[in-house]
XYZ file of C-alpha atoms in Angstrom:
622
model
C 120.214 72.123 124.717
C 123.623 73.784 124.169
C 122.516 76.745 126.331
C 121.470 74.401 129.136
C 124.762 72.465 128.982
C 126.764 75.677 129.015
C 124.893 76.974 132.058
C 125.343 73.656 133.855
C 129.084 73.736 133.114
C 129.368 77.303 134.435
C 127.494 76.330 137.567
C 129.715 73.296 138.104
C 132.918 75.335 137.674
C 131.549 78.026 139.972
C 130.706 75.477 142.629
C 134.192 73.974 142.430
C 136.267 77.164 142.167
C 133.966 79.975 143.377
C 134.926 82.074 140.336
C 131.515 83.515 139.515
C 129.970 84.121 142.944
C 129.975 87.898 142.565
C 129.605 88.076 138.792
C 126.116 86.841 137.954
C 122.863 87.775 139.705
C 119.259 86.848 138.996
C 116.701 89.594 139.608
C 113.412 88.616 141.273
C 113.107 85.148 139.682
C 115.312 82.273 138.613
C 114.344 78.982 136.971
C 116.661 76.071 137.650
C 117.931 73.928 134.768
C 116.182 70.566 134.675
C 119.417 68.737 135.503
C 120.627 71.146 138.214
C 121.962 69.451 141.341
C 121.107 70.552 144.878
C 124.505 72.291 145.098
C 123.908 74.150 141.850
C 120.444 75.262 142.988
C 121.966 76.535 146.233
C 124.537 78.490 144.234
C 121.862 80.112 142.075
C 119.661 80.801 145.094
C 122.518 82.745 146.697
C 122.609 85.065 143.705
C 118.888 85.846 143.518
C 118.399 89.544 144.318
C 115.534 92.038 144.655
C 114.484 94.553 142.041
C 115.359 98.185 142.870
C 111.762 98.834 143.970
C 111.703 95.708 146.147
C 114.926 96.862 147.822
C 113.551 100.356 148.378
C 110.363 98.855 149.819
C 112.301 96.664 152.271
C 114.342 99.619 153.487
C 111.190 101.464 154.571
C 110.690 98.953 157.420
C 107.506 100.657 158.734
C 104.461 101.283 156.543
C 100.908 102.192 157.528
C 97.489 100.917 156.495
C 94.537 103.316 156.741
C 91.251 101.377 156.821
C 88.581 104.008 156.277
C 85.215 104.024 154.528
C 81.571 103.032 154.942
C 82.470 100.522 157.676
C 83.793 103.381 159.785
C 80.219 104.646 160.063
C 78.372 101.309 160.341
C 80.648 99.677 162.898
C 81.219 96.652 160.676
C 84.421 95.038 159.445
C 82.961 93.855 156.127
C 80.147 95.869 154.606
C 77.449 94.271 152.482
C 77.506 96.784 149.635
C 73.936 97.916 150.284
C 74.874 100.806 152.597
C 73.576 104.283 151.803
C 76.482 106.575 150.757
C 74.738 109.339 152.730
C 76.104 107.899 155.984
C 79.658 108.715 154.904
C 80.248 112.174 156.344
C 83.557 112.709 158.198
C 82.968 116.369 159.083
C 86.499 116.955 160.432
C 88.475 114.918 157.911
C 92.118 115.991 157.890
C 94.524 113.788 155.964
C 97.397 116.019 157.002
C 96.681 115.049 160.610
C 96.920 111.385 159.563
C 100.225 111.864 157.805
C 101.768 114.003 160.543
C 100.950 111.288 163.079
C 102.470 108.619 160.829
C 105.607 110.629 160.109
C 106.161 111.352 163.804
C 105.691 107.638 164.396
C 108.504 106.749 161.989
C 106.366 105.429 159.147
C 107.537 105.827 155.565
C 104.373 105.088 153.556
C 100.584 105.329 153.900
C 98.254 102.874 152.103
C 94.584 103.876 151.879
C 91.642 101.488 151.460
C 90.421 103.250 148.321
C 87.722 100.566 148.072
C 86.917 97.807 150.551
C 84.674 94.763 150.042
C 81.509 96.899 150.278
C 82.444 98.543 146.975
C 82.251 102.125 148.308
C 84.946 104.205 146.593
C 86.813 106.965 148.418
C 87.370 108.810 145.157
C 84.798 110.135 142.643
C 85.085 107.238 140.227
C 83.334 107.153 136.864
C 82.636 103.427 137.280
C 79.916 103.538 139.957
C 77.683 105.893 141.909
C 78.618 104.058 145.101
C 81.292 106.571 146.051
C 82.069 109.787 147.902
C 80.394 111.664 145.050
C 77.042 110.379 146.334
C 77.745 111.376 149.938
C 77.124 114.691 151.733
C 80.814 114.983 152.588
C 82.326 118.048 150.876
C 78.898 118.422 149.185
C 79.665 115.393 147.036
C 82.802 117.008 145.650
C 85.336 115.387 147.973
C 88.143 112.963 147.188
C 89.823 111.185 150.127
C 92.451 109.630 147.873
C 93.421 113.071 146.523
C 93.608 114.619 149.978
C 95.833 111.820 151.264
C 98.023 112.006 148.157
C 98.523 115.747 148.723
C 99.284 115.247 152.413
C 101.865 112.552 151.615
C 103.553 114.910 149.170
C 103.604 117.718 151.730
C 105.217 115.649 154.484
C 107.399 113.355 152.388
C 105.607 110.012 152.820
C 105.257 107.446 150.088
C 101.749 106.645 148.912
C 99.966 103.354 148.279
C 96.458 102.143 147.452
C 94.387 99.131 148.427
C 91.639 98.211 145.972
C 89.512 95.272 147.058
C 88.972 92.785 144.254
C 85.843 91.542 146.046
C 82.987 93.994 145.483
C 79.666 93.301 147.198
C 78.032 96.293 145.496
C 78.968 95.892 141.831
C 76.138 94.282 139.870
C 78.637 92.750 137.429
C 80.605 90.918 140.148
C 80.505 87.206 139.282
C 80.311 87.962 135.567
C 84.057 87.508 135.322
C 84.869 89.267 132.015
C 82.616 92.227 132.789
C 83.843 92.658 136.351
C 87.504 92.326 135.390
C 87.025 95.199 132.947
C 85.192 97.182 135.653
C 87.976 96.518 138.163
C 90.748 97.465 135.745
C 88.905 100.710 134.969
C 88.894 101.539 138.686
C 92.550 100.573 138.985
C 93.409 102.706 135.966
C 91.798 105.761 137.560
C 93.812 105.307 140.744
C 97.082 104.703 138.927
C 96.618 107.547 136.439
C 95.186 110.481 138.380
C 97.144 110.545 141.640
C 100.812 110.799 140.751
C 103.347 108.150 141.696
C 101.967 105.142 143.557
C 104.579 103.172 145.486
C 102.571 100.099 146.541
C 99.422 98.508 145.118
C 97.849 96.139 147.635
C 95.364 93.378 146.827
C 94.080 90.602 149.016
C 92.555 87.489 147.500
C 89.066 88.093 148.910
C 86.461 86.415 146.750
C 82.816 85.426 146.860
C 79.786 84.740 144.749
C 78.257 87.528 142.724
C 74.551 88.365 142.325
C 74.357 85.726 139.606
C 75.519 83.038 142.045
C 78.783 82.556 140.199
C 82.216 82.932 141.752
C 84.302 85.704 140.252
C 87.498 84.625 138.463
C 90.040 87.435 138.574
C 92.276 88.129 135.595
C 95.451 88.691 137.607
C 97.621 88.691 134.519
C 95.745 91.647 132.999
C 95.619 93.387 136.381
C 99.386 93.148 136.896
C 100.077 94.240 133.324
C 97.965 97.338 133.976
C 100.061 98.185 137.041
C 103.362 97.602 135.238
C 102.228 99.842 132.401
C 100.901 102.713 134.525
C 103.108 102.519 137.641
C 106.235 100.513 136.724
C 108.037 101.475 139.957
C 105.240 100.329 142.285
C 105.529 97.090 144.224
C 102.496 94.816 144.055
C 101.562 93.183 147.331
C 99.860 89.965 148.484
C 98.072 89.060 145.226
C 100.932 90.772 143.426
C 104.352 89.292 142.720
C 106.653 91.694 144.621
C 105.532 91.403 148.250
C 104.268 88.306 150.084
C 101.755 88.000 152.924
C 103.407 86.460 155.997
C 100.399 84.223 156.608
C 98.717 85.737 159.684
C 97.336 89.043 160.946
C 98.936 88.846 164.400
C 101.998 90.902 163.523
C 104.356 87.936 163.880
C 106.843 86.805 161.244
C 109.030 83.717 161.055
C 112.348 83.326 162.839
C 113.541 81.640 159.637
C 112.394 84.036 156.925
C 113.728 83.605 153.412
C 113.088 86.412 150.929
C 114.501 84.048 148.301
C 111.592 81.624 148.469
C 110.173 78.663 146.590
C 106.617 79.970 147.176
C 105.211 81.253 143.882
C 103.041 84.394 143.975
C 99.364 83.526 144.311
C 98.535 85.557 141.212
C 100.456 83.067 139.054
C 98.222 80.373 137.590
C 100.787 77.689 138.446
C 100.926 78.587 142.160
C 98.381 76.022 143.363
C 100.037 73.166 141.507
C 103.538 74.133 142.673
C 102.439 74.522 146.290
C 100.779 71.107 146.254
C 103.834 69.476 144.706
C 106.191 71.016 147.280
C 103.771 70.670 150.183
C 103.961 74.352 151.126
C 101.703 77.346 151.719
C 101.811 80.903 153.032
C 102.117 79.701 156.613
C 104.765 77.008 156.098
C 107.682 77.314 158.513
C 110.390 76.970 155.869
C 109.985 78.541 152.431
C 113.590 78.597 151.268
C 115.759 76.125 153.184
C 118.004 73.537 151.589
C 115.553 70.637 151.760
C 112.670 72.381 149.967
C 115.084 74.183 147.639
C 116.483 70.863 146.405
C 112.963 69.824 145.314
C 112.025 73.131 143.668
C 112.196 74.079 140.002
C 112.310 77.835 140.495
C 112.881 80.522 143.080
C 111.369 83.960 143.666
C 112.563 87.064 145.474
C 109.284 87.460 147.305
C 109.820 89.145 150.681
C 107.436 89.044 153.608
C 105.064 91.783 154.734
C 103.571 91.482 158.228
C 100.169 93.163 158.565
C 98.394 93.819 161.851
C 96.025 96.436 163.263
C 96.842 98.701 166.197
C 93.341 97.820 167.469
C 91.451 94.499 167.574
C 89.503 95.518 164.440
C 90.720 96.888 161.130
C 88.151 99.684 160.946
C 87.572 102.224 163.704
C 85.112 101.276 166.442
C 84.603 103.619 169.391
C 84.216 100.639 171.741
C 87.874 99.792 171.047
C 89.309 103.177 172.058
C 90.760 101.581 175.195
C 92.045 98.544 173.318
C 94.858 100.189 171.369
C 97.828 97.836 171.535
C 100.267 98.677 174.328
C 103.824 99.871 173.780
C 105.041 96.460 174.953
C 102.810 94.711 172.407
C 103.838 96.977 169.530
C 107.524 96.655 170.429
C 107.228 92.870 170.418
C 105.554 93.103 167.019
C 108.404 95.278 165.714
C 111.037 92.763 166.833
C 109.058 89.889 165.300
C 108.404 91.618 161.971
C 111.099 94.117 161.019
C 113.448 92.097 163.210
C 112.490 88.933 161.311
C 113.424 90.184 157.816
C 109.965 91.607 157.048
C 108.281 94.972 156.587
C 105.659 95.893 159.184
C 102.352 97.153 157.767
C 100.529 98.554 160.814
C 96.886 99.538 160.426
C 95.831 102.800 162.099
C 92.131 103.415 161.254
C 90.780 107.005 161.142
C 87.603 107.574 163.155
C 84.161 108.950 162.261
C 85.462 112.500 162.522
C 88.010 111.737 159.833
C 90.899 111.911 162.301
C 93.278 109.368 163.771
C 92.119 108.985 167.344
C 94.181 110.585 170.109
C 94.936 107.220 171.748
C 96.405 105.846 168.524
C 98.450 109.006 167.928
C 99.894 108.844 171.427
C 100.846 105.188 171.055
C 102.613 105.852 167.738
C 104.660 108.594 169.416
C 105.584 106.252 172.245
C 106.716 103.573 169.818
C 108.805 106.004 167.771
C 110.440 107.485 170.874
C 111.275 104.050 172.261
C 112.781 102.725 169.019
C 114.803 105.886 168.425
C 116.209 105.751 171.950
C 116.985 102.043 171.722
C 118.863 102.226 168.419
C 120.459 105.664 168.779
C 123.829 104.373 170.020
C 125.565 101.301 168.634
C 127.813 100.033 171.424
C 129.939 98.111 168.916
C 132.995 99.898 167.584
C 133.178 99.681 163.785
C 129.884 97.779 163.684
C 128.872 99.582 160.499
C 131.862 98.302 158.503
C 130.790 95.678 155.904
C 132.566 92.325 155.794
C 132.358 89.028 153.975
C 132.297 85.550 155.422
C 132.125 81.905 154.452
C 130.748 79.144 156.652
C 132.687 78.937 159.907
C 134.107 82.473 159.817
C 134.280 84.421 163.065
C 134.522 88.165 163.645
C 135.113 89.920 166.959
C 134.060 93.449 167.827
C 135.178 95.706 170.614
C 132.450 97.321 172.677
C 132.426 100.800 174.112
C 133.695 100.919 177.684
C 131.192 99.779 180.350
C 128.626 98.681 177.787
C 125.416 97.139 179.066
C 123.688 95.409 176.143
C 120.567 93.304 175.622
C 119.771 93.700 171.922
C 121.603 92.471 168.819
C 121.231 93.496 165.173
C 122.757 92.033 162.029
C 122.056 92.917 158.394
C 123.015 91.427 155.052
C 123.552 93.411 151.883
C 120.513 91.921 150.176
C 121.387 93.728 146.940
C 123.850 90.817 146.700
C 121.400 88.164 147.819
C 120.324 86.502 151.058
C 122.892 83.957 152.157
C 123.250 83.432 155.910
C 121.651 80.200 157.128
C 122.822 80.088 160.764
C 124.846 82.252 163.154
C 125.680 82.609 166.846
C 126.558 85.612 168.991
C 128.761 85.539 172.093
C 129.632 88.278 174.572
C 132.842 88.528 176.602
C 131.892 89.289 180.198
C 133.742 89.036 183.498
C 132.869 85.325 183.468
C 134.316 84.746 179.992
C 132.602 84.130 176.656
C 128.854 83.577 176.943
C 126.432 82.749 174.127
C 123.736 85.423 174.153
C 121.849 84.383 171.046
C 121.691 82.400 167.851
C 119.627 82.552 164.722
C 119.052 81.107 161.293
C 118.300 83.535 158.465
C 119.272 87.212 158.479
C 118.272 88.911 155.229
C 117.646 92.651 155.390
C 117.565 92.721 159.196
C 117.604 90.289 162.100
C 117.038 91.444 165.670
C 116.929 89.551 168.932
C 116.892 90.411 172.595
C 118.592 88.685 175.520
C 119.109 89.237 179.280
C 121.282 92.312 179.784
C 125.027 91.708 180.168
C 127.997 94.025 180.648
C 130.533 93.047 178.022
C 133.797 94.218 176.516
C 133.729 92.287 173.242
C 131.212 90.590 170.961
C 131.901 87.583 168.746
C 129.795 86.709 165.689
C 130.147 83.273 164.109
C 128.632 82.567 160.699
C 127.940 78.880 161.197
C 126.484 78.312 157.736
C 125.961 80.393 154.616
C 125.548 80.095 150.867
C 128.652 81.055 148.909
C 130.076 84.141 150.616
C 127.838 86.126 152.954
C 127.859 89.906 152.643
C 127.337 91.357 156.119
C 126.336 95.006 155.906
C 126.311 95.942 159.591
C 126.246 94.557 163.107
C 125.002 96.302 166.228
C 124.659 95.872 169.987
C 122.204 98.057 171.901
C 120.414 98.476 175.192
C 116.609 98.457 175.141
C 115.050 99.747 178.340
C 112.711 97.177 179.966
C 109.005 97.883 179.515
C 106.143 97.119 181.855
C 103.020 95.628 180.317
C 100.055 97.914 180.937
C 97.633 96.344 178.506
C 94.709 94.671 180.240
C 92.702 91.957 178.542
C 89.118 93.004 177.878
C 86.496 90.982 179.746
C 84.583 88.724 177.373
C 81.352 88.992 179.360
C 79.693 91.750 181.372
C 77.921 89.079 183.423
C 79.589 86.404 185.573
C 79.457 82.998 183.901
C 80.039 80.809 186.952
C 76.320 80.129 187.520
C 75.432 79.578 183.865
C 74.573 76.134 182.560
C 74.723 74.802 179.024
C 71.554 73.222 177.659
C 73.648 71.861 174.785
C 75.256 68.626 176.059
C 79.028 68.663 176.606
C 79.451 72.380 175.870
C 80.631 73.530 179.301
C 84.006 74.679 177.942
C 82.213 77.378 175.946
C 81.234 79.221 179.138
C 84.055 78.445 181.593
C 85.691 81.876 181.296
C 88.764 80.485 179.497
C 89.030 80.703 175.654
C 91.910 78.203 175.731
C 89.495 75.423 176.802
C 87.231 75.176 173.784
C 84.020 73.350 173.043
C 84.340 71.440 169.767
C 81.718 69.508 167.848
C 81.666 67.856 164.416
C 78.253 69.263 163.535
C 76.871 72.780 163.106
C 75.344 72.409 166.553
C 73.679 75.441 168.186
C 75.014 76.474 171.578
C 72.172 77.011 174.077
C 72.879 78.491 177.510
C 70.705 79.049 180.577
C 71.910 82.147 182.497
C 69.799 81.202 185.515
C 67.679 84.367 185.629
C 66.285 86.973 183.260
C 68.587 89.807 182.180
C 68.418 92.838 179.900
C 71.149 92.165 177.332
C 72.529 94.387 174.574
C 74.917 92.050 172.765
C 77.260 89.095 173.022
C 80.901 88.133 172.541
C 82.159 85.177 170.532
C 85.792 84.246 171.129
C 87.391 81.641 168.862
C 89.639 79.076 170.501
C 93.208 80.194 171.048
C 96.073 78.393 169.311
C 96.922 77.546 165.720
C 94.000 75.184 165.034
C 91.368 77.376 163.379
C 88.999 74.594 162.366
C 85.420 75.081 163.453
C 85.525 78.861 163.736
C 82.070 80.273 163.035
C 81.775 82.638 160.062
C 77.992 83.188 159.727
C 75.469 82.810 162.493
C 72.117 83.738 164.051
C 71.622 84.732 167.668
C 68.405 84.162 169.626
C 67.102 84.889 173.118
C 64.304 83.356 175.166
C 62.679 83.676 178.581
C 61.597 80.041 178.826
C 63.953 78.144 176.506
C 61.069 77.282 174.187
C 59.895 80.436 172.468
C 62.815 82.188 170.743
C 63.332 85.717 169.409
C 65.991 86.366 166.776
C 68.209 89.314 167.699
C 69.086 92.039 165.216
C 72.789 91.725 164.334
C 75.141 91.388 161.377
C 75.145 87.594 161.337
C 78.726 87.512 160.103
C 82.072 87.478 161.921
C 83.870 89.318 159.109
C 87.545 88.485 158.509
C 87.613 86.123 161.490
C 89.592 83.538 159.490
C 92.643 85.801 159.326
C 91.978 87.830 162.476
C 90.630 85.302 165.024
C 90.096 87.722 167.902
C 87.038 87.994 170.178
C 84.101 89.600 168.352
C 81.839 91.899 170.369
C 78.422 92.163 168.723
C 75.947 94.919 169.668
C 72.229 94.565 168.910
C 71.367 98.256 168.973
C 68.560 97.528 171.433
C 67.884 95.635 174.664
C 66.417 92.139 174.832
C 65.002 90.534 177.971
C 66.348 87.012 178.202
C 67.222 84.119 180.464
C 68.358 81.793 177.680
C 70.449 82.550 174.614
C 71.284 80.513 171.540
C 74.211 80.948 169.137
C 73.309 79.105 165.934
C 76.262 78.502 163.554
C 75.303 78.658 159.882
C 78.658 78.602 158.064
C 82.122 77.574 159.284
C 85.144 79.463 157.881
C 86.115 76.548 155.625
C 82.519 75.434 154.908
C 83.023 72.367 157.080
C 80.436 70.755 159.342
C 82.058 71.541 162.681
C 82.015 74.211 165.375
C 84.589 75.504 167.824
C 83.777 77.972 170.589
C 86.513 79.244 172.862
C 84.157 81.361 174.917
C 80.793 83.108 174.692
C 79.905 86.102 176.825
C 76.934 88.431 177.250
C 77.012 92.243 177.056
C 74.669 94.444 179.083
C 76.188 97.937 178.668
């Protein structure tokens, strides 16, 4: 009780006199005293700071995911765990080519999918035969993890591992104690035999095991294993150092607090806390004053934005022409790194074991564009740190004849994240003009605006916690880009003469995914194409927008010549990862079917609800 009273007294004095603002910091986590006022919580929140490894992670800005494994050779996104290891045979595998492409692209770390949900291990593990040791690659003596580790060392990139907790191959999955031991043994191999690991990445993927029971992960034991074997590594997503932004689109929040009330999902109390505060990964505000006043604790838990350079996460040859454009990737950069996050961009190696030429070229284009854009800061003395309280204004002189359209501001997050709102004005021939405004800053905040020729720039810190520590400010010119990316057609056949046999489902075949067909039952969609066709596959596009309800997860697909006698088509029957990556799915049958009618039968919705949403369905013939 005396300790609590003393802390409360210190907080009160600090709030009144500002005497301790730069004296006491809380690293990674702070629990508020039970009697702390909103002002006292705000004071403590301002002094929450990252660990040294969290700070080093944030400063990387660009990191790379390398999705590679059995799925690369099957064409799937989620394998079933029954695949034959003999199909894994990347005859030209060259991890140095991967790392050279990443380094030239400006990336600072490579994270390999050492094991995905199919359970196939890219290293010769002692825990299972479902690994590279059972493949013909390198005569069963290969080790992808080792080769990537060596390449990272050679070219100076940091190294990370993804180990899927969900394992569709392991017989013990679902027997929670046995599988947790199995998983920790795999983790121990990766964290013991490959030198320093800088990031350990887990998602929360889960499912029923062979025994029909849902696996319960022992996150506490898993994290203790990492801290013991790799104490300098950050743990991501289902770890407690790095937070998932909440989508796989590559878009962060304009108001992004690294000092957040959201507890890591690996903490047993996370569900209860989230429910009490009414928050989740995708909430718009995770650290503002209103939610902070209701919270009992705060975490330094910065955002990581993950997205793939292609529509899928694994390599698919059919997507070679669907690599995201330079415009798209630049927009992602400004809405991830520029929104106080780290960008984790997936670049999947192909069946050869190489990063495809199209992906390599796009990475070079992105690096060249960013280097050119940020090579010259038009602000004089923009790199000089300064401190501000709410209402403070600072003016900068610009280089002569400066044309600018991009603004940068950074806080010294080693001293906390404190800015809550700011505005930026430029002095042009017409006087002072507001060119932008924002809320949070954190490690880095970027925004773009219509180009102006200005002589001075004025930054106003409208609101901040305690005293903001501005590390640098910049004004730049980013050359305009022309969008060259063309949307892929969702159907090889025109849909204008099709008719739906299913009542009221016309929006599913109107050529526009934004106009969706929705039903509150798992109703099959039946379509009459008007005449018989030889078809090779179909496309299912979820509805666009934020409402994901009704998205189909598992399905069957049928064809018919008369609408009465149906043939089931050979296909995966699962739109893998569609919950987090709701893009159009193009499904190939591997053979031709003669059909006039087709039927998409939904079996399972992404949230196990009895409803269906179809943005668009198309038919493939090539």
